[in-house]
Amino acid sequence: MFNPSFLPKIISRVRKAPPASQSTAKILLVLVMIVWGGSFIASKVGLDGMYPIELATLRFAIATPVLLAFTLLFYGWRSLIIEKKDLWVLVGMAMTGITLQYITQLIAMTYTTVTNTALLINMGTFFVVIPSIIFLKEKFNVDNLLGIVIAFAGLALVVTNGKIEFSPQLIGDGIILISAALWAVYILIGNKLAGKYSVLTQLNYIFVIGFIGLLPFYFLTPHHDLSQLSTVSWASLLYLAIFCSIIAYFFFNDAIIKIGPSKSAIYQYLEPVFAVIFAILLLNEPLTGFILVGGIMTVLGIGMADNNIRIFTRRRKKPVEVPAEPPDAGHH
């Protein structure tokens, strides 16, 4: 017989759980990219039985109440209290990171190829890095900048399979760049509230507002009766809602707080790499030399961009008694 007496103990442990360190945040970022890489497969399966905007809306129709219920259960309604002035920041994050970003990406995919989408969407990293250097004063050395270039070149090999030729459908490609820019804006805006509220607090507002923003498009476009959706469609929706939205978004936003927006964005180069791996394993697509070399270049580039691999820049030892900068400087 079900005994709910253990719930208070679990809730207490979750509330007292220590925050993740920077190294842990980076490991979790890789796991996030694995999950998001799998979203390409789940979306492809889901789109066999649903329309694009229908899929996006139902995804957050599931994710939003589940996240809210989890937050209220483990942290209470007080965890949702924010200052009124910050509401507009969260509205901006919701519109750019969910509503407009999903709409533009899905519309673009009706004009251009999936390959172009996977490549161009990662231009968002450049839209994050440049403003971070100019406005947020984040420091990048030669290895960091070279690593970004190497990772992008490796990504190009992976998603194009060595055939560097883009679709003539420039309209779709242009809209994808807009989608990439919207995701970059989401990351940069998120840095404004880094450390001020918990990740769960931010995500609840972002999901609710973003979902509300999707609703008009859902009702204005074709959609199915929910009873007509197949078991496979519901499975893809649950994967996208629970794993890709709630869990992955949580750790990605947490990484923005821990290691900064630009360094977090760099890890997104891994997303299409994992997508190709899943396609090979699950869809029986061939593994070519271009994909293998491109994957290695992407991992190497991320290592250089994130200071884990240094070739041209020597690691300097900081004085023990006088730290060079306070912890998490530039990320609050």
PDB file of N, CA and C in Angstrom, residues 55-92:
ATOM      1  N   LEU A  55       3.089  20.724 -32.188  1.00  0.00           N
ATOM      2  CA  LEU A  55       4.077  19.989 -31.406  1.00  0.00           C
ATOM      3  C   LEU A  55       4.730  20.888 -30.363  1.00  0.00           C
ATOM      4  N   ALA A  56       5.131  22.090 -30.769  1.00  0.00           N
ATOM      5  CA  ALA A  56       5.779  23.020 -29.844  1.00  0.00           C
ATOM      6  C   ALA A  56       4.845  23.426 -28.714  1.00  0.00           C
ATOM      7  N   THR A  57       3.590  23.705 -29.044  1.00  0.00           N
ATOM      8  CA  THR A  57       2.629  24.162 -28.038  1.00  0.00           C
ATOM      9  C   THR A  57       2.295  23.059 -27.047  1.00  0.00           C
ATOM     10  N   LEU A  58       2.030  21.850 -27.547  1.00  0.00           N
ATOM     11  CA  LEU A  58       1.702  20.735 -26.653  1.00  0.00           C
ATOM     12  C   LEU A  58       2.890  20.359 -25.779  1.00  0.00           C
ATOM     13  N   ARG A  59       4.086  20.533 -26.311  1.00  0.00           N
ATOM     14  CA  ARG A  59       5.297  20.274 -25.521  1.00  0.00           C
ATOM     15  C   ARG A  59       5.308  21.121 -24.255  1.00  0.00           C
ATOM     16  N   PHE A  60       5.018  22.411 -24.394  1.00  0.00           N
ATOM     17  CA  PHE A  60       5.039  23.288 -23.221  1.00  0.00           C
ATOM     18  C   PHE A  60       3.725  23.253 -22.448  1.00  0.00           C
ATOM     19  N   ALA A  61       2.667  22.742 -23.075  1.00  0.00           N
ATOM     20  CA  ALA A  61       1.421  22.520 -22.341  1.00  0.00           C
ATOM     21  C   ALA A  61       1.624  21.439 -21.286  1.00  0.00           C
ATOM     22  N   ILE A  62       2.544  20.508 -21.558  1.00  0.00           N
ATOM     23  CA  ILE A  62       2.889  19.460 -20.592  1.00  0.00           C
ATOM     24  C   ILE A  62       3.954  19.948 -19.627  1.00  0.00           C
ATOM     25  N   ALA A  63       5.005  20.560 -20.162  1.00  0.00           N
ATOM     26  CA  ALA A  63       6.152  20.955 -19.340  1.00  0.00           C
ATOM     27  C   ALA A  63       5.806  22.025 -18.315  1.00  0.00           C
ATOM     28  N   THR A  64       4.980  23.000 -18.691  1.00  0.00           N
ATOM     29  CA  THR A  64       4.695  24.134 -17.809  1.00  0.00           C
ATOM     30  C   THR A  64       4.015  23.728 -16.504  1.00  0.00           C
ATOM     31  N   PRO A  65       2.889  22.997 -16.525  1.00  0.00           N
ATOM     32  CA  PRO A  65       2.271  22.613 -15.244  1.00  0.00           C
ATOM     33  C   PRO A  65       3.102  21.623 -14.435  1.00  0.00           C
ATOM     34  N   VAL A  66       3.862  20.756 -15.111  1.00  0.00           N
ATOM     35  CA  VAL A  66       4.706  19.803 -14.381  1.00  0.00           C
ATOM     36  C   VAL A  66       5.802  20.542 -13.617  1.00  0.00           C
ATOM     37  N   LEU A  67       6.432  21.504 -14.281  1.00  0.00           N
ATOM     38  CA  LEU A  67       7.481  22.285 -13.621  1.00  0.00           C
ATOM     39  C   LEU A  67       6.914  23.094 -12.464  1.00  0.00           C
ATOM     40  N   LEU A  68       5.756  23.701 -12.669  1.00  0.00           N
ATOM     41  CA  LEU A  68       5.129  24.503 -11.618  1.00  0.00           C
ATOM     42  C   LEU A  68       4.762  23.644 -10.415  1.00  0.00           C
ATOM     43  N   ALA A  69       4.212  22.445 -10.677  1.00  0.00           N
ATOM     44  CA  ALA A  69       3.839  21.544  -9.586  1.00  0.00           C
ATOM     45  C   ALA A  69       5.070  21.099  -8.798  1.00  0.00           C
ATOM     46  N   PHE A  70       6.157  20.787  -9.506  1.00  0.00           N
ATOM     47  CA  PHE A  70       7.411  20.381  -8.849  1.00  0.00           C
ATOM     48  C   PHE A  70       7.928  21.505  -7.958  1.00  0.00           C
ATOM     49  N   THR A  71       7.911  22.718  -8.476  1.00  0.00           N
ATOM     50  CA  THR A  71       8.418  23.866  -7.727  1.00  0.00           C
ATOM     51  C   THR A  71       7.604  24.123  -6.476  1.00  0.00           C
ATOM     52  N   LEU A  72       6.286  24.096  -6.603  1.00  0.00           N
ATOM     53  CA  LEU A  72       5.422  24.348  -5.453  1.00  0.00           C
ATOM     54  C   LEU A  72       5.552  23.248  -4.412  1.00  0.00           C
ATOM     55  N   LEU A  73       5.741  22.007  -4.852  1.00  0.00           N
ATOM     56  CA  LEU A  73       5.844  20.881  -3.927  1.00  0.00           C
ATOM     57  C   LEU A  73       7.132  20.942  -3.114  1.00  0.00           C
ATOM     58  N   PHE A  74       8.240  21.226  -3.779  1.00  0.00           N
ATOM     59  CA  PHE A  74       9.533  21.151  -3.101  1.00  0.00           C
ATOM     60  C   PHE A  74      10.003  22.486  -2.526  1.00  0.00           C
ATOM     61  N   TYR A  75       9.526  23.594  -3.073  1.00  0.00           N
ATOM     62  CA  TYR A  75      10.048  24.892  -2.637  1.00  0.00           C
ATOM     63  C   TYR A  75       8.974  25.879  -2.184  1.00  0.00           C
ATOM     64  N   GLY A  76       7.719  25.576  -2.443  1.00  0.00           N
ATOM     65  CA  GLY A  76       6.649  26.446  -1.982  1.00  0.00           C
ATOM     66  C   GLY A  76       6.420  27.651  -2.882  1.00  0.00           C
ATOM     67  N   TRP A  77       5.282  28.316  -2.671  1.00  0.00           N
ATOM     68  CA  TRP A  77       4.906  29.444  -3.532  1.00  0.00           C
ATOM     69  C   TRP A  77       5.825  30.637  -3.345  1.00  0.00           C
ATOM     70  N   ARG A  78       6.490  30.740  -2.199  1.00  0.00           N
ATOM     71  CA  ARG A  78       7.390  31.873  -1.969  1.00  0.00           C
ATOM     72  C   ARG A  78       8.575  31.877  -2.925  1.00  0.00           C
ATOM     73  N   SER A  79       8.912  30.706  -3.478  1.00  0.00           N
ATOM     74  CA  SER A  79      10.026  30.634  -4.424  1.00  0.00           C
ATOM     75  C   SER A  79       9.699  31.319  -5.743  1.00  0.00           C
ATOM     76  N   LEU A  80       8.427  31.654  -5.953  1.00  0.00           N
ATOM     77  CA  LEU A  80       8.010  32.299  -7.199  1.00  0.00           C
ATOM     78  C   LEU A  80       7.927  33.816  -7.071  1.00  0.00           C
ATOM     79  N   ILE A  81       8.250  34.337  -5.888  1.00  0.00           N
ATOM     80  CA  ILE A  81       8.190  35.785  -5.683  1.00  0.00           C
ATOM     81  C   ILE A  81       9.370  36.464  -6.376  1.00  0.00           C
ATOM     82  N   ILE A  82       9.095  37.476  -7.177  1.00  0.00           N
ATOM     83  CA  ILE A  82      10.127  38.257  -7.856  1.00  0.00           C
ATOM     84  C   ILE A  82       9.801  39.740  -7.748  1.00  0.00           C
ATOM     85  N   GLU A  83      10.774  40.576  -8.054  1.00  0.00           N
ATOM     86  CA  GLU A  83      10.526  42.008  -8.106  1.00  0.00           C
ATOM     87  C   GLU A  83       9.811  42.347  -9.415  1.00  0.00           C
ATOM     88  N   LYS A  84       8.896  43.308  -9.336  1.00  0.00           N
ATOM     89  CA  LYS A  84       8.101  43.653 -10.509  1.00  0.00           C
ATOM     90  C   LYS A  84       8.972  44.104 -11.684  1.00  0.00           C
ATOM     91  N   LYS A  85      10.071  44.787 -11.382  1.00  0.00           N
ATOM     92  CA  LYS A  85      10.929  45.305 -12.453  1.00  0.00           C
ATOM     93  C   LYS A  85      11.590  44.186 -13.248  1.00  0.00           C
ATOM     94  N   ASP A  86      11.724  43.003 -12.625  1.00  0.00           N
ATOM     95  CA  ASP A  86      12.373  41.881 -13.305  1.00  0.00           C
ATOM     96  C   ASP A  86      11.413  41.089 -14.180  1.00  0.00           C
ATOM     97  N   LEU A  87      10.124  41.356 -14.047  1.00  0.00           N
ATOM     98  CA  LEU A  87       9.139  40.624 -14.840  1.00  0.00           C
ATOM     99  C   LEU A  87       9.356  40.850 -16.326  1.00  0.00           C
ATOM    100  N   TRP A  88       9.720  42.073 -16.704  1.00  0.00           N
ATOM    101  CA  TRP A  88       9.926  42.377 -18.120  1.00  0.00           C
ATOM    102  C   TRP A  88      11.145  41.656 -18.682  1.00  0.00           C
ATOM    103  N   VAL A  89      12.144  41.425 -17.829  1.00  0.00           N
ATOM    104  CA  VAL A  89      13.304  40.644 -18.264  1.00  0.00           C
ATOM    105  C   VAL A  89      12.875  39.212 -18.566  1.00  0.00           C
ATOM    106  N   LEU A  90      12.049  38.650 -17.705  1.00  0.00           N
ATOM    107  CA  LEU A  90      11.558  37.285 -17.890  1.00  0.00           C
ATOM    108  C   LEU A  90      10.631  37.187 -19.094  1.00  0.00           C
ATOM    109  N   VAL A  91       9.856  38.240 -19.338  1.00  0.00           N
ATOM    110  CA  VAL A  91       9.019  38.268 -20.542  1.00  0.00           C
ATOM    111  C   VAL A  91       9.903  38.233 -21.783  1.00  0.00           C
ATOM    112  N   GLY A  92      10.986  39.011 -21.749  1.00  0.00           N
ATOM    113  CA  GLY A  92      11.921  39.011 -22.875  1.00  0.00           C
ATOM    114  C   GLY A  92      12.552  37.652 -23.094  1.00  0.00           C
TER     115      GLY A  92
END
